[in-house]
Amino acid sequence: MTLTVQEFLQIDVPALLAAVLVCAACALVGNFLVLRRQGLMGDAVSHAVLPGIVAGFLVAGTRETLPMMLGALAAAALAGVLIEAIRRLGRLESGAAMGVVFTVMFAAGVVMIERAAASGVDLDADCVLYGQLETILWLAPTGWASLLDPAAWAAMPREVVTLGAVFALCLALVVLFYKELKITTFDPALASTLGIPAGLFHYGVVLLVATTAIAAFEAVGSILVIAMLIAPPASARLLTDRMAVQLVLSVALGVLAAVVGYGAAAFGPLWLGAEHSLNAAGMIAVAAGLILALAVLFGPTHGILGKRRAVGRLRTLVTTDAVAADGRRP
Amino acid sequence: MQYLWRTPGSRTTPEEASPISPSPLVIRDLTVAYHRKPVLWNVDYVAPPGGLIAVVGPNGAGKSTLIKACLGLVPKVSGSVEAFGRPIDKQRRLIGYVPQRESVDWDFPVSALDVVAMGRYGKIGWFRPVSRAHKEAALHALERVGMADFAKRQIGQLSGGQQQRVFLARALAQEAQLYFMDEPFAGVDAATERAVLHVLRDLDAAGRTVICVHHDLQTVADYFDHVLLMNTRVVAHGTVSRTLTPELLARTYGGQPVPFTEAAR
């Protein structure tokens, strides 16, 4: 089985584009979850929106983005209220309250999917949970020449356009409010005394994570999105001590994970002589995990090996000093 | 565009609130409660213009809460706080704040200079980046606390005392008239203690007012002019020589041991 240009353009390019945009958007907003030490929030949001997405689909009866998005936002708001209520009334810490709410809501979503599927509605649990990158098709291009044809670009699949818009939104907000995001993340109390609404920025970040998670859900599913939110920023944090560099680096690592993961899923098995390709979203999450593992090992200052080297240097210094001191003794 | 959250349309320029205006801080009937338990009860206090004021009291007396309530960081049950004759949330540009060191994540990927520059954000406003002039002001503030050499250092690589000095430099960069400081002397090394003291005296000489939660009774008389003794309620306030008496301290600390050996003067 050989790969034709047309197949590559029609099947792989749109899927790869969607994967790259998902990873870039998730990595960018994920930075603020990692820096605020609220990684669980991403997990909670991406799971809690599931019943909303299913409800939006069932009410509208189509796979249009808007009703699903509205349902998901409603579910995210409900989750926020429930978490706060359980935290206050049940006197639980917020992590525990989140754990209860998002698993229950996710379970409700799964039950809704199964009921809907049983009554013949076209909603596939696998797609919802693991994503459907492989089904994003761009039928317009016929060869390399099509890349210069505006009409072909106009026929770009809806999923890719949505993801592009969400990434542009995230990028614009982060650039516009960089200073305010930085101070409300580092020291919300000082931000408040300066007149910057730290609480509003907190909810803004949660809302942006929810929006990104919902947009990402179609491409990578509601389970794997958490890997995209956390792994690239966590890797980038290990490679730099400057916030701006971390943001840029996390997006670059997210894109790298998308390309490597998709490549491994789509072409890896073929090279190994197998017939079927692997689940792309799964391989992208694996690639993101591998990148994080490499950063943990080889990060210049925070990596395990880097730290060990620094200790080694110190030890050499101490022993040579001791030797020198010994030499001076009579 | 300035940050004017909660108070749109009410711009205050530093000229409007000149030192001629009334007391830097007037607290009226302030009550704060956490989970129905009162932490501050009917606090009334008028700060003298200029000078270094220590807030002294036992653990759990509500000293930090007093500062946070003044700054609007914890909700008030009742009462009002005015700075220079106007509600304090309309005077943000005149207020500086040094929180407790433990209140932030020092692993955050920013340099000492970045943190100090945050003190300038109120002057920069929305959508504009930190300009060179503001960076220079931040660097100058770091110089004043003897930390200019550490400007590029990631904050997690600084010692506790150095971190405290970064917080102090950030407050200096705010160029405020009234400063709130939450235990700036807590657990610092001798060099930092000297640097903090130096900054306090500079601010005092420049006519600023500093309200400082302080835990060490031994040094109150040496470092401060005025003292506010409190234990949920205000016990007494006034000049150090008249207020820091064994009787008033005993009333402030109730049954608890007063944390120093001899009564001050």
Coordinates of C-alpha atoms in Angstrom, one line a residue:
Chain A
M1 CA 0.0 0.0 0.0
T2 CA 1.5 3.3 -1.1
L3 CA 0.6 6.8 -0.1
T4 CA -0.6 9.1 -2.9
V5 CA -0.4 12.9 -2.7
Q6 CA -4.2 13.2 -2.9
E7 CA -4.7 10.8 0.0
F8 CA -2.2 12.6 2.1
L9 CA -3.8 15.9 1.4
Q10 CA -7.3 14.7 1.9
I11 CA -6.8 12.4 4.9
D12 CA -3.6 13.3 6.7
V13 CA -3.3 17.1 6.3
P14 CA -6.7 18.0 7.9
A15 CA -6.2 15.6 10.7
L16 CA -2.7 16.8 11.3
L17 CA -3.8 20.4 11.2
A18 CA -6.6 19.7 13.7
A19 CA -4.2 17.9 16.0
V20 CA -1.6 20.7 15.8
L21 CA -4.3 23.4 16.6
V22 CA -5.7 21.3 19.5
C23 CA -2.3 20.8 21.0
A24 CA -1.2 24.4 20.5
A25 CA -4.4 25.8 22.1
C26 CA -4.5 23.3 25.0
A27 CA -0.8 23.9 25.7
L28 CA -1.2 27.7 25.8
V29 CA -4.1 27.8 28.2
G30 CA -2.7 24.8 30.1
N31 CA 0.2 27.0 31.3
F32 CA -2.1 28.9 33.5
L33 CA -3.5 25.7 35.1
V34 CA 0.0 24.4 35.7
L35 CA 1.2 27.8 37.1
R36 CA -1.9 28.2 39.3
R37 CA -1.4 24.5 40.5
Q38 CA -4.9 23.7 39.3
G39 CA -4.2 20.9 36.9
L40 CA -7.1 19.0 38.3
M41 CA -9.4 21.8 37.1
G42 CA -8.6 20.9 33.5
D43 CA -9.5 17.3 34.2
A44 CA -12.7 18.3 35.9
V45 CA -13.8 20.7 33.2
S46 CA -13.0 18.4 30.3
H47 CA -15.0 15.6 31.9
A48 CA -17.9 17.6 33.4
V49 CA -18.8 19.1 30.0
L50 CA -19.7 15.7 28.5
P51 CA -23.3 15.6 29.5
G52 CA -23.7 19.1 28.2
I53 CA -22.2 18.2 24.8
V54 CA -24.5 15.1 24.5
A55 CA -27.5 17.2 25.6
G56 CA -26.6 19.9 23.0
F57 CA -26.4 17.2 20.3
L58 CA -29.6 15.5 21.3
V59 CA -31.6 18.8 21.5
A60 CA -30.2 20.2 18.2
G61 CA -30.1 16.8 16.5
T62 CA -26.9 17.7 14.5
R63 CA -23.2 17.7 15.0
E64 CA -23.1 21.5 14.7
T65 CA -20.5 23.0 17.0
L66 CA -22.7 25.8 18.4
P67 CA -25.4 23.8 20.3
M68 CA -22.8 21.4 21.7
M69 CA -20.7 24.4 22.7
L70 CA -23.7 26.0 24.5
G71 CA -24.6 22.7 26.2
A72 CA -21.0 22.3 27.3
L73 CA -20.8 25.8 28.7
A74 CA -24.0 25.2 30.6
A75 CA -22.6 22.0 32.0
A76 CA -19.3 23.7 32.9
A77 CA -21.3 26.4 34.8
L78 CA -23.3 23.8 36.6
A79 CA -20.1 21.9 37.5
G80 CA -18.7 25.1 38.9
V81 CA -21.8 25.8 41.1
L82 CA -21.9 22.1 42.2
I83 CA -18.2 22.1 43.2
E84 CA -18.6 25.3 45.2
A85 CA -21.8 24.0 46.9
I86 CA -20.3 20.7 47.8
R87 CA -17.1 22.4 49.1
R88 CA -19.1 24.7 51.3
L89 CA -22.0 22.4 52.4
G90 CA -20.0 19.2 52.6
R91 CA -16.9 21.0 54.1
L92 CA -14.7 19.2 51.6
E93 CA -11.4 20.5 50.2
S94 CA -11.9 21.7 46.6
G95 CA -10.0 18.8 45.1
A96 CA -12.3 16.3 46.7
A97 CA -15.4 18.3 45.6
M98 CA -14.1 18.5 42.0
G99 CA -13.4 14.7 42.0
V100 CA -17.0 13.9 43.1
V101 CA -18.6 16.4 40.6
F102 CA -16.7 15.6 37.5
T103 CA -16.9 11.8 37.8
V104 CA -20.6 11.9 38.4
M105 CA -21.2 14.3 35.5
F106 CA -19.0 12.3 33.2
A107 CA -20.8 9.1 34.2
A108 CA -24.1 10.9 33.4
G109 CA -22.7 11.8 30.0
V110 CA -21.7 8.2 29.3
V111 CA -25.2 6.9 30.3
M112 CA -26.8 9.5 28.1
I113 CA -24.6 8.4 25.1
E114 CA -25.5 4.8 25.6
R115 CA -29.3 5.5 25.9
A116 CA -29.1 7.7 22.8
A117 CA -27.2 5.1 20.9
A118 CA -29.7 2.5 21.9
S119 CA -32.5 4.6 20.5
G120 CA -30.7 4.9 17.2
V121 CA -29.2 8.3 17.5
D122 CA -25.9 8.6 15.6
L123 CA -23.6 9.2 18.6
D124 CA -20.7 6.9 19.1
A125 CA -19.2 6.5 22.6
D126 CA -15.7 5.8 21.1
C127 CA -15.7 9.0 19.2
V128 CA -16.7 11.0 22.2
L129 CA -14.2 9.4 24.5
Y130 CA -11.2 9.0 22.3
G131 CA -11.8 11.5 19.5
Q132 CA -12.2 11.2 15.8
L133 CA -9.2 12.8 14.2
E134 CA -9.2 10.1 11.5
T135 CA -12.7 11.1 10.3
I136 CA -11.8 14.7 9.6
L137 CA -11.6 14.8 5.9
W138 CA -10.7 17.6 3.5
L139 CA -12.1 16.5 0.2
A140 CA -11.2 19.6 -1.9
P141 CA -7.5 19.1 -2.8
T142 CA -6.5 16.8 -5.6
G143 CA -2.8 17.5 -5.7
W144 CA -0.1 19.9 -4.5
A145 CA -1.5 22.6 -6.8
S146 CA -4.7 22.7 -4.8
L147 CA -2.8 24.3 -1.9
L148 CA -2.6 27.5 -4.0
D149 CA -6.4 27.4 -4.7
P150 CA -8.5 29.6 -2.3
A151 CA -11.6 27.6 -3.1
A152 CA -9.9 24.4 -1.7
W153 CA -9.0 26.3 1.5
A154 CA -12.6 27.5 1.8
A155 CA -13.7 23.9 1.9
M156 CA -11.6 23.2 5.0
P157 CA -13.6 21.0 7.3
R158 CA -15.6 22.7 10.1
E159 CA -13.6 21.1 12.9
V160 CA -10.3 22.6 11.7
V161 CA -11.9 26.0 11.3
T162 CA -13.4 25.9 14.8
L163 CA -10.0 24.8 16.3
G164 CA -8.2 27.6 14.4
A165 CA -10.6 30.1 15.8
V166 CA -10.3 28.8 19.3
F167 CA -6.5 28.9 19.1
A168 CA -6.6 32.5 17.7
L169 CA -8.9 33.5 20.6
C170 CA -6.6 31.9 23.2
L171 CA -3.5 33.6 21.6
A172 CA -5.2 37.0 21.4
L173 CA -6.4 36.9 25.0
V174 CA -3.0 35.7 26.4
V175 CA -1.1 38.4 24.4
L176 CA -3.6 41.2 25.4
F177 CA -3.8 40.3 29.0
Y178 CA -0.3 38.9 29.5
K179 CA 0.7 41.3 32.3
E180 CA -2.6 40.8 34.1
L181 CA -2.6 37.0 33.8
K182 CA 1.0 37.0 35.2
I183 CA 0.2 39.0 38.3
T184 CA -3.2 37.4 39.0
T185 CA -1.5 34.0 38.7
F186 CA 1.5 34.8 40.9
D187 CA 0.0 37.1 43.5
P188 CA -3.8 37.6 43.2
A189 CA -3.9 39.6 46.5
L190 CA -1.5 42.3 45.2
A191 CA -3.4 42.3 41.9
S192 CA -6.6 43.1 43.8
T193 CA -5.0 45.9 45.7
L194 CA -3.9 47.4 42.4
G195 CA -7.5 47.3 41.1
I196 CA -7.0 44.2 38.8
P197 CA -10.0 41.9 39.2
A198 CA -8.2 38.7 40.2
G199 CA -11.4 36.7 40.7
L200 CA -12.6 37.6 37.2
F201 CA -9.3 36.4 35.8
H202 CA -9.6 33.2 37.7
Y203 CA -13.0 32.5 36.1
G204 CA -11.7 33.8 32.8
V205 CA -9.0 31.1 32.8
V206 CA -11.5 28.4 33.8
L207 CA -13.8 29.5 31.0
L208 CA -11.0 29.6 28.5
V209 CA -10.0 26.1 29.5
A210 CA -13.6 25.0 29.2
T211 CA -13.9 26.5 25.7
T212 CA -10.6 24.9 24.6
A213 CA -11.6 21.5 26.1
I214 CA -14.9 21.6 24.3
A215 CA -13.3 22.5 20.9
A216 CA -10.7 19.8 21.5
F217 CA -13.2 17.2 22.4
E218 CA -14.3 16.5 18.8
A219 CA -10.7 16.0 17.8
V220 CA -9.1 14.1 20.6
G221 CA -12.0 13.1 22.8
S222 CA -12.8 14.2 26.4
I223 CA -10.3 11.9 28.1
L224 CA -7.1 12.7 26.3
V225 CA -7.5 16.4 26.3
I226 CA -6.1 16.6 29.9
A227 CA -2.8 15.2 28.6
M228 CA -2.6 18.1 26.1
L229 CA -3.5 20.7 28.7
I230 CA -0.9 19.6 31.2
A231 CA 2.0 17.7 29.6
P232 CA 3.4 20.4 27.3
P233 CA 3.3 23.3 29.9
A234 CA 4.8 21.0 32.5
S235 CA 7.6 20.0 30.1
A236 CA 8.2 23.6 29.2
R237 CA 8.4 24.6 32.9
L238 CA 11.3 22.2 33.3
L239 CA 13.2 23.8 30.5
T240 CA 13.1 27.5 31.4
D241 CA 12.7 29.8 34.3
R242 CA 11.0 32.6 32.3
M243 CA 7.3 32.7 31.9
A244 CA 7.2 34.2 28.4
V245 CA 9.7 31.5 27.2
Q246 CA 7.6 28.8 28.9
L247 CA 4.4 29.9 27.0
V248 CA 6.1 29.9 23.6
L249 CA 8.0 26.6 24.4
S250 CA 4.9 24.8 25.6
V251 CA 3.1 25.6 22.3
A252 CA 6.1 24.4 20.3
L253 CA 6.2 21.2 22.4
G254 CA 2.5 20.7 21.9
V255 CA 2.9 21.0 18.1
L256 CA 5.8 18.6 18.3
A257 CA 3.7 16.1 20.2
A258 CA 0.9 16.5 17.6
V259 CA 3.2 15.9 14.6
V260 CA 5.2 13.0 16.2
G261 CA 2.1 11.4 17.6
Y262 CA 0.1 11.6 14.5
G263 CA 3.0 10.5 12.3
A264 CA 3.6 7.5 14.6
A265 CA -0.1 6.6 14.6
A266 CA -0.7 7.0 10.8
F267 CA 2.5 5.8 9.3
G268 CA 4.3 3.9 12.1
P269 CA 2.3 0.6 11.7
L270 CA 2.6 0.8 7.9
W271 CA 6.4 1.0 8.1
L272 CA 6.3 -1.9 10.5
G273 CA 4.3 -3.9 7.9
A274 CA 1.0 -3.8 9.8
E275 CA -2.3 -3.1 8.0
H276 CA -4.1 -0.8 10.4
S277 CA -3.0 2.6 11.8
L278 CA -3.2 3.4 15.5
N279 CA -5.5 5.8 17.3
A280 CA -4.0 9.2 16.6
A281 CA -5.2 11.0 19.7
G282 CA -3.8 8.2 21.9
M283 CA -0.4 8.4 20.2
I284 CA -0.3 12.2 20.5
A285 CA -0.9 11.8 24.3
V286 CA 1.9 9.2 24.4
A287 CA 4.2 11.6 22.5
A288 CA 3.3 14.4 24.9
G289 CA 4.1 12.0 27.8
L290 CA 7.4 11.0 26.3
I291 CA 8.4 14.7 25.8
L292 CA 7.6 15.3 29.5
A293 CA 9.7 12.2 30.5
L294 CA 12.6 13.6 28.5
A295 CA 12.3 17.0 30.1
V296 CA 12.2 15.4 33.6
L297 CA 15.4 13.6 32.7
F298 CA 17.4 16.1 30.7
G299 CA 16.0 19.5 31.7
P300 CA 19.0 21.9 32.1
T301 CA 18.4 23.1 35.7
H302 CA 15.3 21.2 36.9
G303 CA 16.0 17.8 35.2
I304 CA 17.2 14.8 37.2
L305 CA 20.5 14.5 35.3
G306 CA 21.1 18.3 35.4
K307 CA 20.7 18.3 39.2
R308 CA 22.9 15.3 39.6
R309 CA 25.6 17.1 37.5
A310 CA 25.3 20.2 39.6
V311 CA 25.8 18.1 42.8
G312 CA 28.8 16.4 41.1
R313 CA 30.4 19.7 40.3
L314 CA 29.9 20.9 43.9
R315 CA 31.4 17.6 45.2
T316 CA 34.5 18.1 43.0
L317 CA 34.8 21.6 44.2
V318 CA 34.5 20.6 47.9
T319 CA 37.1 17.7 47.5
T320 CA 39.6 19.9 45.6
D321 CA 39.2 22.6 48.2
A322 CA 39.7 20.0 50.9
V323 CA 42.8 18.6 49.2
A324 CA 44.1 22.2 48.8
A325 CA 43.4 22.8 52.5
D326 CA 45.1 19.5 53.4
G327 CA 48.2 20.5 51.3
R328 CA 48.5 23.8 53.2
R329 CA 48.6 22.0 56.5
P330 CA 52.1 21.4 58.0
Chain B
M1 CA -6.0 53.2 30.7
Q2 CA -5.8 52.7 34.5
Y3 CA -7.0 49.8 36.5
L4 CA -10.2 51.2 38.0
W5 CA -12.0 48.1 39.0
R6 CA -15.1 48.6 41.2
T7 CA -14.8 52.3 40.8
P8 CA -15.3 53.3 37.2
G9 CA -15.2 57.0 36.6
S10 CA -13.6 58.0 39.8
R11 CA -10.1 58.9 39.0
T12 CA -7.7 60.0 41.7
T13 CA -4.5 61.8 40.9
P14 CA -1.8 61.9 43.5
E15 CA -2.2 65.7 43.5
E16 CA -5.8 65.5 44.7
A17 CA -4.7 63.5 47.7
S18 CA -1.9 65.7 48.9
P19 CA -0.4 65.2 52.3
I20 CA -2.6 68.1 53.5
S21 CA -5.6 65.8 53.4
P22 CA -6.8 64.2 56.6
S23 CA -5.4 61.1 58.3
P24 CA -3.8 58.6 56.0
L25 CA -6.0 55.9 57.4
V26 CA -9.3 56.0 59.2
I27 CA -11.0 52.7 60.3
R28 CA -14.5 53.0 61.6
D29 CA -16.4 50.2 63.3
L30 CA -14.7 47.5 61.3
T31 CA -16.0 43.9 62.0
V32 CA -14.7 40.9 60.1
A33 CA -15.8 37.3 60.7
Y34 CA -14.6 33.9 59.3
H35 CA -17.4 31.3 59.5
R36 CA -19.4 33.4 62.0
K37 CA -16.5 33.7 64.4
P38 CA -15.5 37.3 64.7
V39 CA -11.8 38.0 63.9
L40 CA -12.1 41.7 64.2
W41 CA -14.7 43.3 66.4
N42 CA -15.7 47.0 66.2
V43 CA -12.2 48.2 65.3
D44 CA -11.9 52.0 65.3
Y45 CA -8.5 53.6 64.5
V46 CA -7.2 56.8 63.1
A47 CA -3.6 56.7 62.0
P48 CA -1.4 59.7 62.7
P49 CA -0.1 61.4 59.5
G50 CA 3.4 60.0 58.6
G51 CA 5.3 57.7 60.8
L52 CA 5.9 54.0 61.4
I53 CA 3.1 52.2 63.1
A54 CA 3.4 48.7 64.5
V55 CA 0.4 46.4 64.8
V56 CA 1.0 44.2 67.8
G57 CA -1.0 41.4 69.4
P58 CA -1.0 37.7 70.1
N59 CA -1.4 35.0 67.4
G60 CA -4.9 34.9 66.1
A61 CA -5.5 38.5 67.2
G62 CA -6.5 39.5 63.7
K63 CA -3.5 41.6 62.8
S64 CA -3.1 40.2 59.2
T65 CA -6.9 40.3 58.8
L66 CA -6.9 43.9 59.8
I67 CA -4.5 44.7 56.9
K68 CA -6.4 42.5 54.5
A69 CA -9.7 44.0 55.4
C70 CA -8.3 47.5 54.9
L71 CA -7.1 46.5 51.5
G72 CA -10.5 44.9 50.6
L73 CA -9.0 41.4 50.4
V74 CA -11.4 39.9 52.9
P75 CA -15.1 40.8 53.2
K76 CA -16.2 43.1 55.9
V77 CA -19.3 42.4 58.0
S78 CA -19.5 46.1 58.8
G79 CA -17.5 49.3 58.9
S80 CA -15.6 51.5 56.6
V81 CA -12.0 52.3 55.8
E82 CA -10.8 55.6 54.4
A83 CA -7.4 56.6 53.2
F84 CA -6.5 60.3 52.9
G85 CA -10.2 61.3 53.3
R86 CA -11.7 59.0 50.7
P87 CA -12.9 55.4 50.6
I88 CA -9.7 53.3 50.3
D89 CA -10.8 51.5 47.1
K90 CA -10.7 54.9 45.4
Q91 CA -7.2 55.6 46.5
R92 CA -5.4 52.4 45.2
R93 CA -2.6 54.3 43.6
L94 CA -1.6 55.7 47.0
I95 CA -1.5 52.3 48.7
G96 CA 1.4 49.9 48.8
Y97 CA 1.3 46.3 50.1
V98 CA 3.9 43.8 51.3
P99 CA 2.1 40.5 51.9
Q100 CA 3.6 37.7 54.0
R101 CA 6.3 35.8 52.1
E102 CA 4.5 32.5 52.3
S103 CA 1.5 33.9 50.4
V104 CA 3.0 33.2 46.9
D105 CA 4.5 30.3 45.0
W106 CA 8.3 31.1 44.8
D107 CA 8.7 28.4 42.2
F108 CA 7.0 30.7 39.7
P109 CA 9.0 31.3 36.5
V110 CA 9.7 35.0 37.0
S111 CA 12.9 36.9 37.9
A112 CA 13.3 39.2 40.9
L113 CA 13.0 42.2 38.5
D114 CA 9.7 40.8 37.0
V115 CA 8.2 40.6 40.5
V116 CA 9.3 44.2 41.4
A117 CA 7.9 45.4 38.1
M118 CA 4.5 44.1 39.2
G119 CA 4.5 47.0 41.7
R120 CA 4.3 49.3 38.6
Y121 CA 1.3 47.6 37.0
G122 CA -1.1 50.0 38.7
K123 CA 0.7 52.9 36.9
I124 CA 0.9 51.1 33.6
G125 CA -2.7 50.1 33.2
W126 CA -4.4 47.7 30.7
F127 CA -3.0 46.5 27.4
R128 CA 0.4 48.2 27.7
P129 CA 3.6 46.3 28.2
V130 CA 6.2 47.1 30.9
S131 CA 8.2 50.0 29.4
R132 CA 11.9 50.6 29.8
A133 CA 11.2 53.5 32.2
H134 CA 9.1 51.2 34.5
K135 CA 11.8 48.5 34.3
E136 CA 14.4 51.1 35.4
A137 CA 12.2 52.2 38.3
A138 CA 11.9 48.5 39.3
L139 CA 15.7 48.1 39.1
H140 CA 16.2 51.3 41.2
A141 CA 13.8 49.8 43.8
L142 CA 15.9 46.6 43.9
E143 CA 19.0 48.7 44.4
R144 CA 17.5 50.4 47.4
V145 CA 17.2 47.0 49.1
G146 CA 20.6 45.9 48.0
M147 CA 19.3 43.3 45.5
A148 CA 20.3 44.8 42.2
D149 CA 22.8 42.0 41.5
F150 CA 20.0 39.5 41.8
A151 CA 17.6 41.2 39.3
K152 CA 17.8 38.4 36.7
R153 CA 17.7 35.6 39.2
Q154 CA 14.6 33.3 39.3
I155 CA 12.9 34.1 42.6
G156 CA 13.0 30.4 43.8
Q157 CA 16.8 30.6 43.8
L158 CA 16.8 33.5 46.4
S159 CA 17.1 33.0 50.1
G160 CA 14.1 33.7 52.4
G161 CA 15.6 37.1 53.3
Q162 CA 16.3 38.0 49.7
Q163 CA 12.7 37.1 48.8
Q164 CA 11.5 39.4 51.5
R165 CA 13.6 42.2 50.1
V166 CA 12.2 41.6 46.7
F167 CA 8.7 42.0 48.1
L168 CA 9.8 45.2 49.8
A169 CA 11.4 46.5 46.6
R170 CA 8.1 45.8 44.8
A171 CA 6.2 48.0 47.4
L172 CA 8.8 50.7 46.9
A173 CA 8.2 50.5 43.1
Q174 CA 4.5 51.3 43.9
E175 CA 5.6 54.7 45.0
A176 CA 2.7 54.8 47.5
Q177 CA 1.8 57.2 50.3
L178 CA 0.5 54.6 52.7
Y179 CA 2.1 51.2 53.1
F180 CA 0.7 48.0 54.6
M181 CA 3.3 45.4 55.5
D182 CA 2.6 41.9 56.9
E183 CA 5.5 40.8 59.1
P184 CA 8.4 42.0 57.0
F185 CA 10.8 41.1 59.7
A186 CA 9.6 37.5 60.2
G187 CA 12.3 34.9 59.9
V188 CA 14.9 37.1 58.0
D189 CA 18.6 37.2 58.2
A190 CA 20.6 40.1 59.8
A191 CA 21.3 41.8 56.4
T192 CA 17.7 41.7 55.4
E193 CA 16.6 43.1 58.8
R194 CA 19.0 46.0 58.3
A195 CA 17.7 46.6 54.7
V196 CA 14.1 46.5 55.8
L197 CA 14.8 48.9 58.7
H198 CA 16.7 51.2 56.3
V199 CA 13.8 51.3 53.9
L200 CA 11.3 52.0 56.8
R201 CA 13.4 54.9 58.0
D202 CA 13.7 56.3 54.4
L203 CA 9.9 56.1 53.9
D204 CA 9.4 57.8 57.3
A205 CA 11.8 60.6 56.3
A206 CA 9.9 61.0 53.1
G207 CA 6.7 61.5 55.0
R208 CA 5.1 58.2 54.2
T209 CA 3.0 56.2 56.6
V210 CA 3.8 52.6 57.2
I211 CA 1.5 50.2 59.0
C212 CA 3.4 47.1 59.9
V213 CA 2.3 43.8 61.5
H214 CA 5.1 43.1 63.9
H215 CA 5.6 40.0 66.1
D216 CA 8.8 40.8 68.0
L217 CA 8.1 43.0 71.1
Q218 CA 11.8 43.4 71.8
T219 CA 12.3 45.6 68.7
V220 CA 9.0 47.5 68.6
A221 CA 10.3 50.4 70.5
D222 CA 13.5 50.6 68.4
Y223 CA 11.8 50.4 65.0
F224 CA 8.5 52.1 65.4
D225 CA 7.0 55.4 66.6
H226 CA 3.5 54.4 67.1
V227 CA 1.8 51.1 68.1
L228 CA -1.6 49.6 67.8
L229 CA -2.2 47.0 70.4
M230 CA -5.0 44.6 69.4
N231 CA -6.7 41.3 70.2
T232 CA -9.8 41.0 68.0
R233 CA -10.7 44.5 69.5
V234 CA -8.4 47.5 69.7
V235 CA -6.8 47.5 73.2
A236 CA -4.8 50.7 72.9
H237 CA -3.0 52.8 70.5
G238 CA -0.6 55.8 70.6
T239 CA 3.1 56.5 70.8
V240 CA 5.3 53.6 71.7
S241 CA 6.5 55.2 74.9
R242 CA 3.0 55.7 76.3
T243 CA 1.3 52.6 74.9
L244 CA 3.9 49.8 75.2
T245 CA 3.3 49.5 79.0
P246 CA 3.3 46.2 81.0
E247 CA -0.4 46.8 82.0
L248 CA -1.6 47.4 78.4
L249 CA 0.5 44.5 77.1
A250 CA -0.9 42.2 79.7
R251 CA -4.4 43.2 78.7
T252 CA -3.5 42.7 75.0
Y253 CA -2.1 39.2 75.5
G254 CA -4.8 38.2 78.1
G255 CA -3.8 35.0 79.7
Q256 CA -1.1 34.2 77.0
P257 CA 2.5 34.8 77.9
V258 CA 3.8 38.1 76.6
P259 CA 6.6 37.2 74.2
F260 CA 9.4 39.1 75.7
T261 CA 11.2 39.1 79.0
E262 CA 11.3 42.7 80.2
A263 CA 8.6 45.4 79.7
A264 CA 9.7 48.1 77.3
R265 CA 11.0 51.2 79.0

